[in-house]
Amino acid sequence: MTILLSLLPSPLQGAQQGTETDEPETGGETPAQESQALDEAEDPDEEEEKSGFLKKMPKNLLLVPIPTSTPTFGTGLILGGAWFYSQTEEQKESQPASFTGGAAGYTSNESWVAGVMQQNYWKEDTWRFTGVAAYMDLKLDLNVEDAGEESDSGLDWLVKGPLFQGRISRRIKGDWYMGVTGRYLDITQALELDAEDVDYGISSNITAVAVGLNLDYDSRDMPSNAYQGRYLELKALTSFLSETEGDSYQSYHARFRAYHPLKDSLVLAWEVNGCARGGDIPLWDTCRLGLRGFSATSYLGKRSLYAQAEIRWRFYKRWGLVGFAGAGRIYEPILGIGEDDTIPSYGAGIRFMVLESQRINVRVDYARSQGGDSAWYLSVTEAF
């Protein structure tokens, strides 16, 4: 599921929980508040928070055709949208806006995906719910470049089927939340690979039902594009399998993200991610490196650890620039690819904010990695 969720169109990715929006209890303005004031000064017409043709839509509706480009799927088009539910002034002060979103996309390697997402916040952000339902038909490629030389054993990997995930959390104290996560997948895959060569589940059909616990700390100021705050996510799942020799497997994930407003319109963001799997793991739920500069299927294994940082500068009204760098390692990788290597990632990008109220950006990134790997990314929302 780590891989499959990461491959969904941007409006559906992650199914992450929302954020705290309480004002800091200080006598003066924080750098982030000063930045917000500057944004308002640059845009005196508050009604014109959308750009271009988006101005003709209802204020709460975001509907965007998105050209997309990634090294995993090539080029394509995604139609994505979201309806943000209206809030009272009191609700705006205490919780993010709930929304219903959807997306469908098709790419040049003949992959397609469609799905919907629901995000709710209740009772002054005491309760949070996220649900995702999607169907995908993906044409993946396990061809990678190892140590600068292209592998001669390219593998076509076909994955299709539905997935459903639900997550509900309750505030337990301050910015801490605890909850439960459940998911269902019925995945059909085709891969020309001898099962003796890998220690992963490559059966043609695998059904997995999972349940687990999640513990979060969340003090970010906005879920879609934080300018300040911290986010910690700890998650453990047990997945029960059918139509395989194994009975179950375990998934563990830890993520920490931090956002530091350095000055007006300048934010430093960074994250550290860890992933581990145990048991008879389906190939489509292995750990990966969530960095840029290579295909999402280039480095897969039973454990992964990576970190990255971005400097984000909103230099003129809706326009912004970013620079980023990171590195990661994959452990017990499939076919030994990337073993004992520290995989780098670095690059730069440009941003255009299409919906100011939720800080929704269209982004174009160029990233490089080891062995001459490089990639362009055209997408919506920040990388993290």
Short mmCIF file of N, CA and C in Angstrom, two decimals, residues 5-68:
data_model
loop_
_atom_site.label_atom_id
_atom_site.label_comp_id
_atom_site.label_asym_id
_atom_site.label_seq_id
_atom_site.Cartn_x
_atom_site.Cartn_y
_atom_site.Cartn_z
N LEU A 5 -0.56 3.87 -2.70
CA LEU A 5 -1.07 5.19 -2.33
C LEU A 5 -0.21 6.29 -2.92
N SER A 6 1.10 6.07 -2.98
CA SER A 6 1.98 7.11 -3.52
C SER A 6 1.76 7.33 -5.00
N LEU A 7 1.17 6.37 -5.69
CA LEU A 7 0.97 6.48 -7.13
C LEU A 7 -0.38 7.06 -7.50
N LEU A 8 -1.25 7.31 -6.52
CA LEU A 8 -2.53 7.91 -6.81
C LEU A 8 -2.34 9.35 -7.25
N PRO A 9 -3.31 9.92 -8.01
CA PRO A 9 -3.23 11.33 -8.36
C PRO A 9 -3.10 12.20 -7.13
N SER A 10 -2.45 13.34 -7.28
CA SER A 10 -2.12 14.19 -6.14
C SER A 10 -3.29 14.51 -5.22
N PRO A 11 -4.50 14.82 -5.72
CA PRO A 11 -5.59 15.14 -4.80
C PRO A 11 -5.96 13.99 -3.87
N LEU A 12 -5.55 12.75 -4.19
CA LEU A 12 -5.91 11.60 -3.37
C LEU A 12 -4.75 11.05 -2.57
N GLN A 13 -3.56 11.57 -2.75
CA GLN A 13 -2.40 10.97 -2.14
C GLN A 13 -2.40 11.12 -0.63
N GLY A 14 -1.87 10.08 0.03
CA GLY A 14 -1.52 10.18 1.43
C GLY A 14 -2.64 9.98 2.41
N ALA A 15 -3.83 10.51 2.12
CA ALA A 15 -4.92 10.42 3.09
C ALA A 15 -4.46 10.87 4.46
N GLN A 16 -3.74 11.98 4.50
CA GLN A 16 -3.16 12.42 5.76
C GLN A 16 -4.16 13.21 6.57
N GLN A 17 -3.91 13.21 7.87
CA GLN A 17 -4.77 13.92 8.78
C GLN A 17 -4.52 15.42 8.68
N GLY A 18 -5.47 16.18 9.20
CA GLY A 18 -5.40 17.63 9.11
C GLY A 18 -4.55 18.25 10.19
N THR A 19 -4.81 19.53 10.48
CA THR A 19 -3.89 20.26 11.33
C THR A 19 -4.61 21.16 12.30
N GLU A 20 -3.85 21.60 13.25
CA GLU A 20 -4.34 22.52 14.27
C GLU A 20 -4.25 23.94 13.73
N THR A 21 -5.24 24.78 14.03
CA THR A 21 -5.22 26.14 13.51
C THR A 21 -5.38 27.18 14.60
N ASP A 22 -5.20 26.81 15.85
CA ASP A 22 -5.32 27.78 16.92
C ASP A 22 -4.23 28.83 16.81
N GLU A 23 -4.55 30.07 17.21
CA GLU A 23 -3.58 31.14 17.19
C GLU A 23 -2.57 30.95 18.31
N PRO A 24 -1.28 31.27 18.09
CA PRO A 24 -0.29 31.17 19.14
C PRO A 24 -0.62 32.13 20.27
N GLU A 25 -0.36 31.71 21.50
CA GLU A 25 -0.66 32.52 22.67
C GLU A 25 0.53 33.43 22.98
N THR A 26 0.75 34.39 22.11
CA THR A 26 1.83 35.34 22.31
C THR A 26 1.30 36.73 22.10
N GLY A 27 2.11 37.71 22.48
CA GLY A 27 1.67 39.08 22.38
C GLY A 27 1.86 39.68 21.01
N GLY A 28 2.75 39.08 20.19
CA GLY A 28 3.02 39.64 18.89
C GLY A 28 2.75 38.66 17.79
N GLU A 29 3.06 39.07 16.56
CA GLU A 29 2.82 38.22 15.41
C GLU A 29 3.99 37.28 15.19
N THR A 30 3.69 36.06 14.79
CA THR A 30 4.74 35.12 14.39
C THR A 30 5.17 35.45 12.97
N PRO A 31 6.34 34.94 12.53
CA PRO A 31 6.74 35.16 11.14
C PRO A 31 5.70 34.68 10.15
N ALA A 32 5.04 33.56 10.45
CA ALA A 32 4.02 33.06 9.52
C ALA A 32 2.85 34.01 9.43
N GLN A 33 2.46 34.62 10.57
CA GLN A 33 1.35 35.57 10.54
C GLN A 33 1.75 36.83 9.77
N GLU A 34 3.00 37.25 9.92
CA GLU A 34 3.47 38.40 9.16
C GLU A 34 3.45 38.10 7.67
N SER A 35 3.82 36.85 7.32
CA SER A 35 3.77 36.44 5.91
C SER A 35 2.36 36.48 5.38
N GLN A 36 1.39 36.03 6.21
CA GLN A 36 0.00 36.05 5.80
C GLN A 36 -0.46 37.49 5.57
N ALA A 37 -0.04 38.39 6.45
CA ALA A 37 -0.41 39.79 6.29
C ALA A 37 0.18 40.36 5.01
N LEU A 38 1.42 39.96 4.69
CA LEU A 38 2.04 40.41 3.46
C LEU A 38 1.29 39.89 2.25
N ASP A 39 0.86 38.62 2.30
CA ASP A 39 0.08 38.05 1.20
C ASP A 39 -1.18 38.85 0.97
N GLU A 40 -1.87 39.20 2.07
CA GLU A 40 -3.11 39.96 1.94
C GLU A 40 -2.84 41.33 1.36
N ALA A 41 -1.71 41.94 1.73
CA ALA A 41 -1.37 43.26 1.21
C ALA A 41 -1.10 43.20 -0.28
N GLU A 42 -0.50 42.09 -0.74
CA GLU A 42 -0.21 41.95 -2.15
C GLU A 42 -1.46 41.68 -2.97
N ASP A 43 -2.49 41.11 -2.33
CA ASP A 43 -3.74 40.80 -3.01
C ASP A 43 -4.88 41.57 -2.36
N PRO A 44 -5.02 42.89 -2.65
CA PRO A 44 -6.04 43.69 -1.98
C PRO A 44 -7.45 43.22 -2.26
N ASP A 45 -7.70 42.60 -3.42
CA ASP A 45 -9.04 42.12 -3.73
C ASP A 45 -9.20 40.72 -3.18
N GLU A 46 -9.80 40.58 -1.99
CA GLU A 46 -9.92 39.29 -1.33
C GLU A 46 -10.80 38.34 -2.10
N GLU A 47 -11.67 38.85 -2.96
CA GLU A 47 -12.56 37.98 -3.72
C GLU A 47 -11.79 37.23 -4.80
N GLU A 48 -10.64 37.78 -5.21
CA GLU A 48 -9.90 37.17 -6.30
C GLU A 48 -8.83 36.24 -5.75
N GLU A 49 -9.25 35.27 -4.93
CA GLU A 49 -8.28 34.32 -4.38
C GLU A 49 -7.95 33.23 -5.38
N LYS A 50 -8.78 33.02 -6.40
CA LYS A 50 -8.48 32.06 -7.45
C LYS A 50 -7.90 32.78 -8.65
N SER A 51 -7.25 31.99 -9.51
CA SER A 51 -6.62 32.58 -10.68
C SER A 51 -7.30 32.10 -11.95
N GLY A 52 -7.19 32.91 -13.03
CA GLY A 52 -7.66 32.50 -14.35
C GLY A 52 -9.10 32.05 -14.38
N PHE A 53 -9.35 30.92 -15.10
CA PHE A 53 -10.72 30.42 -15.26
C PHE A 53 -11.32 29.96 -13.94
N LEU A 54 -10.49 29.72 -12.92
CA LEU A 54 -11.01 29.27 -11.63
C LEU A 54 -11.91 30.32 -10.98
N LYS A 55 -11.75 31.59 -11.35
CA LYS A 55 -12.57 32.64 -10.77
C LYS A 55 -14.05 32.46 -11.10
N LYS A 56 -14.36 31.76 -12.20
CA LYS A 56 -15.74 31.57 -12.61
C LYS A 56 -16.45 30.48 -11.83
N MET A 57 -15.72 29.70 -11.06
CA MET A 57 -16.30 28.61 -10.29
C MET A 57 -16.77 29.10 -8.94
N PRO A 58 -17.66 28.33 -8.28
CA PRO A 58 -18.03 28.66 -6.90
C PRO A 58 -16.79 28.75 -6.03
N LYS A 59 -16.84 29.63 -5.04
CA LYS A 59 -15.67 29.90 -4.20
C LYS A 59 -15.13 28.65 -3.53
N ASN A 60 -16.01 27.72 -3.14
CA ASN A 60 -15.59 26.53 -2.40
C ASN A 60 -15.15 25.38 -3.31
N LEU A 61 -15.24 25.56 -4.62
CA LEU A 61 -14.93 24.48 -5.55
C LEU A 61 -13.57 24.70 -6.21
N LEU A 62 -12.76 23.65 -6.20
CA LEU A 62 -11.52 23.65 -6.95
C LEU A 62 -11.59 22.51 -7.96
N LEU A 63 -11.55 22.85 -9.24
CA LEU A 63 -11.62 21.86 -10.32
C LEU A 63 -10.56 22.21 -11.34
N VAL A 64 -9.57 21.33 -11.49
CA VAL A 64 -8.42 21.67 -12.31
C VAL A 64 -8.01 20.50 -13.19
N PRO A 65 -7.89 20.72 -14.52
CA PRO A 65 -7.23 19.72 -15.37
C PRO A 65 -5.72 19.88 -15.21
N ILE A 66 -5.04 18.81 -14.87
CA ILE A 66 -3.64 18.90 -14.50
C ILE A 66 -2.79 18.05 -15.44
N PRO A 67 -2.01 18.66 -16.32
CA PRO A 67 -1.00 17.87 -17.03
C PRO A 67 -0.02 17.32 -16.00
N THR A 68 0.41 16.09 -16.17
CA THR A 68 1.31 15.48 -15.19
C THR A 68 2.48 14.82 -15.89
#
